Tab-separated table of C-alpha atoms in Angstrom:
chain	number	residue	atom	x	y	z
E	1	UNK	CA	-0.014	-0.081	0.021
E	2	UNK	CA	1.382	3.419	-1.020
E	3	UNK	CA	2.438	5.673	1.758
E	4	UNK	CA	-0.690	8.327	2.463
E	5	UNK	CA	-0.114	12.048	2.689
E	6	UNK	CA	-0.058	13.555	6.093
E	7	UNK	CA	-3.211	15.081	5.753
E	8	UNK	CA	-5.103	11.746	5.145
E	9	UNK	CA	-3.181	10.363	8.028
E	10	UNK	CA	-4.231	13.030	10.274
E	11	UNK	CA	-7.728	13.012	9.443
E	12	UNK	CA	-7.954	9.264	9.799
E	13	UNK	CA	-6.449	9.476	13.528
E	14	UNK	CA	-8.573	12.548	14.341
E	15	UNK	CA	-11.787	10.699	13.213
E	16	UNK	CA	-10.988	7.515	15.358
E	17	UNK	CA	-11.320	9.411	18.226
E	18	UNK	CA	-14.598	11.228	17.515
E	19	UNK	CA	-18.134	10.488	18.381
E	20	UNK	CA	-19.387	12.004	15.308
E	21	UNK	CA	-19.716	9.618	12.284
E	22	UNK	CA	-17.019	10.446	9.530
E	23	UNK	CA	-16.207	9.073	6.258
E	24	UNK	CA	-12.905	9.394	4.332
E	25	UNK	CA	-12.398	8.886	0.829
E	26	UNK	CA	-9.173	9.089	-1.595
E	27	UNK	CA	-8.751	11.246	-4.801
E	28	UNK	CA	-10.314	8.439	-6.748
E	29	UNK	CA	-13.515	8.389	-4.877
E	30	UNK	CA	-12.803	5.051	-2.989
E	31	UNK	CA	-13.583	4.634	0.478
E	32	UNK	CA	-10.345	4.875	2.835
E	33	UNK	CA	-12.037	4.956	6.269
E	34	UNK	CA	-15.015	5.332	8.300
E	35	UNK	CA	-14.821	5.478	12.054
E	36	UNK	CA	-16.773	3.664	14.777
E	37	UNK	CA	-19.782	5.929	15.013
E	38	UNK	CA	-20.257	5.887	11.544
E	39	UNK	CA	-20.452	2.024	11.478
E	40	UNK	CA	-23.509	2.348	13.815
E	41	UNK	CA	-25.198	4.330	11.040
E	42	UNK	CA	-24.029	2.624	8.263
E	43	UNK	CA	-25.004	-0.976	9.699
E	44	UNK	CA	-21.436	-2.742	9.100
E	45	UNK	CA	-18.147	-2.785	10.632
E	46	UNK	CA	-15.217	-0.675	8.796
E	47	UNK	CA	-13.078	-3.801	8.763
E	48	UNK	CA	-15.883	-5.939	7.113
E	49	UNK	CA	-17.026	-3.025	4.653
E	50	UNK	CA	-14.871	-3.898	1.759
E	51	UNK	CA	-14.166	-1.497	-1.443
E	52	UNK	CA	-17.009	1.116	-1.625
E	53	UNK	CA	-16.347	3.321	-4.640
E	54	UNK	CA	-18.047	6.810	-4.620
E	55	UNK	CA	-20.087	6.013	-7.913
E	56	UNK	CA	-21.732	2.758	-6.052
E	57	UNK	CA	-22.719	4.409	-2.898
E	58	UNK	CA	-26.276	5.431	-3.925
E	59	UNK	CA	-26.976	1.994	-4.697
E	60	UNK	CA	-25.297	0.628	-2.030
E	61	UNK	CA	-26.991	2.634	0.570
E	62	UNK	CA	-30.084	3.564	-1.599
E	63	UNK	CA	-29.646	7.257	-0.992
E	64	UNK	CA	-32.363	9.355	-1.550
E	65	UNK	CA	-33.530	12.820	-1.296
E	66	UNK	CA	-35.839	13.985	1.710
E	67	UNK	CA	-38.932	13.413	-0.560
E	68	UNK	CA	-37.852	9.774	-1.548
E	69	UNK	CA	-36.553	10.573	-4.875
E	70	UNK	CA	-32.945	8.704	-5.885
E	71	UNK	CA	-30.359	10.974	-5.140
E	72	UNK	CA	-28.303	12.532	-8.273
E	73	UNK	CA	-24.560	11.647	-7.880
E	74	UNK	CA	-23.704	15.045	-8.837
E	75	UNK	CA	-25.535	16.561	-5.917
E	76	UNK	CA	-24.206	14.157	-3.348
E	77	UNK	CA	-21.882	15.959	-1.008
E	78	UNK	CA	-19.076	13.639	-1.335
E	79	UNK	CA	-19.100	13.839	-5.159
E	80	UNK	CA	-19.568	17.728	-4.960
E	81	UNK	CA	-16.442	17.946	-2.628
E	82	UNK	CA	-14.148	15.730	-4.937
E	83	UNK	CA	-15.583	16.643	-8.356
E	84	UNK	CA	-16.226	20.324	-7.879
E	85	UNK	CA	-13.622	20.852	-5.333
E	86	UNK	CA	-15.886	22.803	-2.774
E	87	UNK	CA	-17.726	22.013	0.290
E	88	UNK	CA	-21.387	20.908	0.211
E	89	UNK	CA	-24.150	20.283	2.568
E	90	UNK	CA	-27.426	18.208	2.089
E	91	UNK	CA	-30.377	16.427	3.902
E	92	UNK	CA	-31.478	13.036	2.803
E	93	UNK	CA	-32.207	9.434	3.805
E	94	UNK	CA	-30.593	6.220	3.256
E	95	UNK	CA	-30.891	2.370	3.854
E	96	UNK	CA	-28.039	1.330	6.036
E	97	UNK	CA	-26.396	-2.475	5.527
E	98	UNK	CA	-28.649	-3.714	8.467
E	99	UNK	CA	-31.588	-2.811	6.587
E	100	UNK	CA	-32.775	0.180	8.497
E	101	UNK	CA	-33.853	3.514	6.734
E	102	UNK	CA	-32.325	6.612	8.517
E	103	UNK	CA	-32.867	10.470	7.764
E	104	UNK	CA	-29.567	12.115	7.797
E	105	UNK	CA	-27.738	15.286	7.025
E	106	UNK	CA	-24.264	15.318	5.423
E	107	UNK	CA	-21.509	18.058	5.219
E	108	UNK	CA	-18.577	17.134	2.776
E	109	UNK	CA	-15.400	19.067	2.046
E	110	UNK	CA	-12.129	18.513	-0.124
E	111	UNK	CA	-8.689	17.396	1.375
E	112	UNK	CA	-6.076	19.339	-0.100
E	113	UNK	CA	-2.496	18.789	0.056
E	114	UNK	CA	0.716	20.618	-0.542
E	115	UNK	CA	0.544	22.765	-3.675
E	116	UNK	CA	-3.315	22.465	-3.882
E	117	UNK	CA	-3.002	18.670	-4.824
E	118	UNK	CA	-6.464	17.168	-4.287
E	119	UNK	CA	-6.133	14.200	-1.945
E	120	UNK	CA	-9.671	12.915	-1.062
E	121	UNK	CA	-12.727	14.442	0.827
E	122	UNK	CA	-14.078	14.083	4.215
E	123	UNK	CA	-17.821	13.728	4.925
E	124	UNK	CA	-19.356	14.332	8.621
E	125	UNK	CA	-23.148	13.025	8.847
E	126	UNK	CA	-25.452	12.233	11.389
E	127	UNK	CA	-28.909	10.980	11.937
E	128	UNK	CA	-31.889	13.695	12.455
E	129	UNK	CA	-35.132	13.698	13.287
E	130	UNK	CA	-37.749	15.784	11.527
E	131	UNK	CA	-36.680	18.906	13.015
E	132	UNK	CA	-34.343	21.513	11.174
E	133	UNK	CA	-31.026	20.697	12.833
E	134	UNK	CA	-30.783	16.985	13.984
E	135	UNK	CA	-30.605	15.217	17.093
E	136	UNK	CA	-28.075	14.727	19.769
E	137	UNK	CA	-25.415	12.310	19.040
E	138	UNK	CA	-25.354	9.078	21.317
E	139	UNK	CA	-22.616	9.047	23.612
E	140	UNK	CA	-20.337	5.685	23.701
E	141	UNK	CA	-17.756	4.848	25.741
E	142	UNK	CA	-14.302	5.418	24.370
E	143	UNK	CA	-11.197	3.355	25.130
E	144	UNK	CA	-8.869	4.940	27.648
E	145	UNK	CA	-6.578	7.720	25.919
E	146	UNK	CA	-3.736	9.769	27.395
E	147	UNK	CA	-4.744	13.677	28.093
E	148	UNK	CA	-2.489	16.350	26.717
E	149	UNK	CA	-0.994	19.033	28.995
E	150	UNK	CA	-1.766	22.691	29.305
E	151	UNK	CA	-0.445	25.221	26.604
E	152	UNK	CA	-0.222	28.806	25.796
E	153	UNK	CA	-1.892	29.602	22.452
E	154	UNK	CA	-0.638	32.113	19.714
E	155	UNK	CA	-2.510	35.045	21.360
E	156	UNK	CA	-0.862	34.346	24.516
E	157	UNK	CA	-3.977	33.073	26.328
E	158	UNK	CA	-3.583	30.184	28.693
E	159	UNK	CA	-5.246	27.297	27.422
E	160	UNK	CA	-6.148	24.540	30.347
E	161	UNK	CA	-4.938	21.030	30.196
E	162	UNK	CA	-6.392	19.347	27.076
E	163	UNK	CA	-7.761	16.085	26.110
E	164	UNK	CA	-6.360	14.426	23.111
E	165	UNK	CA	-9.191	14.899	20.958
E	166	UNK	CA	-8.817	18.467	21.331
E	167	UNK	CA	-5.015	18.463	20.575
E	168	UNK	CA	-5.797	16.459	17.574
E	169	UNK	CA	-8.503	18.476	16.374
E	170	UNK	CA	-6.116	21.400	16.508
E	171	UNK	CA	-3.465	19.871	14.813
E	172	UNK	CA	-5.678	18.296	12.084
E	173	UNK	CA	-7.359	21.677	11.193
E	174	UNK	CA	-3.822	23.545	10.907
E	175	UNK	CA	-3.298	21.293	8.078
E	176	UNK	CA	-6.447	22.024	6.215
E	177	UNK	CA	-7.463	24.268	3.564
E	178	UNK	CA	-11.144	24.282	5.056
E	179	UNK	CA	-11.844	26.861	7.670
E	180	UNK	CA	-12.390	25.450	11.179
E	181	UNK	CA	-13.067	27.302	14.609
E	182	UNK	CA	-12.636	25.476	17.778
E	183	UNK	CA	-14.220	26.366	21.275
E	184	UNK	CA	-13.768	24.614	24.775
E	185	UNK	CA	-16.832	23.509	26.859
E	186	UNK	CA	-17.045	27.089	28.310
E	187	UNK	CA	-17.626	28.699	24.959
E	188	UNK	CA	-13.929	29.973	24.601
E	189	UNK	CA	-12.142	30.468	21.508
E	190	UNK	CA	-9.317	27.862	21.543
E	191	UNK	CA	-8.169	28.215	17.742
E	192	UNK	CA	-8.983	28.979	14.221
E	193	UNK	CA	-6.781	28.060	11.231
E	194	UNK	CA	-5.129	30.003	8.663
E	195	UNK	CA	-8.164	29.503	5.970
E	196	UNK	CA	-10.548	30.850	8.782
E	197	UNK	CA	-8.371	34.040	9.094
E	198	UNK	CA	-9.021	34.950	5.603
E	199	UNK	CA	-12.833	34.588	6.072
E	200	UNK	CA	-12.786	36.109	9.573
E	201	UNK	CA	-10.762	39.128	8.767
E	202	UNK	CA	-7.838	38.947	11.647
E	203	UNK	CA	-4.992	36.530	12.110
E	204	UNK	CA	-5.765	33.950	15.022
E	205	UNK	CA	-2.873	35.530	16.857
E	206	UNK	CA	-4.319	38.649	16.952
E	207	UNK	CA	-7.684	37.757	18.218
E	208	UNK	CA	-7.295	37.655	21.840
E	209	UNK	CA	-10.078	36.150	23.843
E	210	UNK	CA	-13.445	35.468	22.324
E	211	UNK	CA	-16.490	34.139	24.093
E	212	UNK	CA	-19.377	32.405	22.447
E	213	UNK	CA	-21.693	35.340	23.997
E	214	UNK	CA	-19.615	37.880	22.211
E	215	UNK	CA	-19.685	36.278	18.569
E	216	UNK	CA	-23.069	37.851	17.607
E	217	UNK	CA	-22.289	41.453	18.246
E	218	UNK	CA	-18.459	41.083	17.304
E	219	UNK	CA	-19.607	39.412	13.759
E	220	UNK	CA	-23.043	41.003	13.477
E	221	UNK	CA	-24.393	37.502	12.813
E	222	UNK	CA	-27.843	37.209	11.346
E	223	UNK	CA	-29.789	34.206	9.762
E	224	UNK	CA	-29.759	34.369	5.766
E	225	UNK	CA	-33.177	36.458	5.884
E	226	UNK	CA	-31.650	39.216	8.154
E	227	UNK	CA	-33.346	38.150	11.410
E	228	UNK	CA	-31.005	38.245	14.618
E	229	UNK	CA	-29.265	35.323	15.795
E	230	UNK	CA	-28.649	34.795	19.502
E	231	UNK	CA	-25.526	32.929	20.662
E	232	UNK	CA	-27.665	29.771	21.543
E	233	UNK	CA	-28.926	29.747	18.078
E	234	UNK	CA	-25.786	29.891	16.274
E	235	UNK	CA	-24.721	26.371	15.095
E	236	UNK	CA	-21.863	26.501	17.582
E	237	UNK	CA	-24.256	27.330	20.340
E	238	UNK	CA	-26.345	24.559	19.413
E	239	UNK	CA	-23.718	22.010	19.353
E	240	UNK	CA	-22.430	23.459	22.763
E	241	UNK	CA	-25.414	23.762	24.706
E	242	UNK	CA	-27.654	20.837	23.152
E	243	UNK	CA	-24.538	18.734	22.460
E	244	UNK	CA	-25.789	17.838	19.114
E	245	UNK	CA	-24.620	18.606	15.428
E	246	UNK	CA	-26.379	21.748	13.473
E	247	UNK	CA	-25.963	23.240	10.224
E	248	UNK	CA	-27.035	26.654	9.043
E	249	UNK	CA	-26.493	29.424	6.373
E	250	UNK	CA	-25.913	32.720	7.939
E	251	UNK	CA	-24.850	36.280	7.247
E	252	UNK	CA	-21.925	37.825	9.185
E	253	UNK	CA	-19.565	40.822	9.174
E	254	UNK	CA	-15.638	39.730	9.121
E	255	UNK	CA	-13.486	41.988	11.393
E	256	UNK	CA	-12.121	43.803	8.378
E	257	UNK	CA	-15.701	45.058	7.662
E	258	UNK	CA	-16.476	42.708	4.762
E	259	UNK	CA	-19.893	41.120	4.730
E	260	UNK	CA	-19.995	37.488	4.005
E	261	UNK	CA	-22.803	34.442	3.363
E	262	UNK	CA	-21.582	31.256	4.726
E	263	UNK	CA	-22.605	27.789	5.630
E	264	UNK	CA	-21.797	26.548	9.088
E	265	UNK	CA	-21.496	22.843	10.319
E	266	UNK	CA	-20.816	22.524	13.984
E	267	UNK	CA	-20.622	19.417	16.285
E	268	UNK	CA	-19.569	18.920	19.981
E	269	UNK	CA	-16.433	16.915	20.609
E	270	UNK	CA	-16.752	14.142	23.176
E	271	UNK	CA	-14.086	12.422	25.243
E	272	UNK	CA	-13.757	9.120	27.493
E	273	UNK	CA	-17.069	8.298	29.021
E	274	UNK	CA	-19.120	10.703	26.783
E	275	UNK	CA	-17.561	13.783	28.470
E	276	UNK	CA	-18.010	17.085	26.547
E	277	UNK	CA	-14.741	18.559	25.564
E	278	UNK	CA	-15.764	21.436	23.186
E	279	UNK	CA	-17.097	22.120	19.857
E	280	UNK	CA	-15.991	22.174	16.221
E	281	UNK	CA	-17.256	24.377	13.547
E	282	UNK	CA	-16.431	24.142	9.827
E	283	UNK	CA	-17.677	26.863	7.567
E	284	UNK	CA	-17.220	28.116	4.108
E	285	UNK	CA	-18.308	31.098	2.108
E	286	UNK	CA	-21.022	31.040	-0.519
E	287	UNK	CA	-22.075	33.166	-3.366
E	288	UNK	CA	-24.368	36.003	-1.936
E	289	UNK	CA	-26.824	37.114	-4.630
E	290	UNK	CA	-27.385	40.204	-2.655
E	291	UNK	CA	-24.110	41.422	-2.663
E	292	UNK	CA	-24.062	40.724	-6.512
E	293	UNK	CA	-27.001	42.999	-6.768
E	294	UNK	CA	-26.040	45.643	-4.336
E	295	UNK	CA	-28.935	44.954	-2.028
E	296	UNK	CA	-27.136	44.078	0.814
E	297	UNK	CA	-28.610	45.003	4.147
């Protein structure tokens, strides 16, 4: 087996520590890995899965839209991430290999390496109820793992002793071209990566302390229709307070004054024994028709 790129190795290691279902595919679309939480939804252990090419997934899992129509491969988030090299999110339903139909949401994004090389794609997916943002991920007993020590972040703020899941998340996100935001259980910013700096309008080392409660006023966040979004209604707020994944399209003002329209997927990080350790948000800018027509609020 050829040696994999560091980004793929880190992604697999990171996913193996999460309570969030994660699917990783190579640049050819073939399955490279899915983690233990994904096994529960897919109905089969990873080491028993065999080959699963991207082009065959819709048949293997009978993937359909919310209304039951067969999914078009070109619209499937993993296919969009690989073939159009951009993030994508979708709601739908699928039939696991255990025969159980499940409603689910999926966010997928491309993995790019040095020089912009496409290495593969990552999909985060979760079972939902009929509500708009899904339900809490069931906790599971994780094997014992060593904890990391305390550290000082780039802004000079002390970061309390962290679990390996937090350390891995920061290290993993630092290798990505996908914007990533990381907060602790108290709603304090721990880290955002270089791609996030471009969308937020400020380097992480200059950000200082940012609390969840400050985010709406700091970034003037609103829903897509312009209605206010208090902290608890932001995806990071939902993931932190309700301990479940959430996805939303929203508007905000970057710290350099530029308006942006973005999609955000946030999910909780759980440690040994289901302990809540923090929250991760993955976000990306999308085309804003209002900006193009000069109708910005």
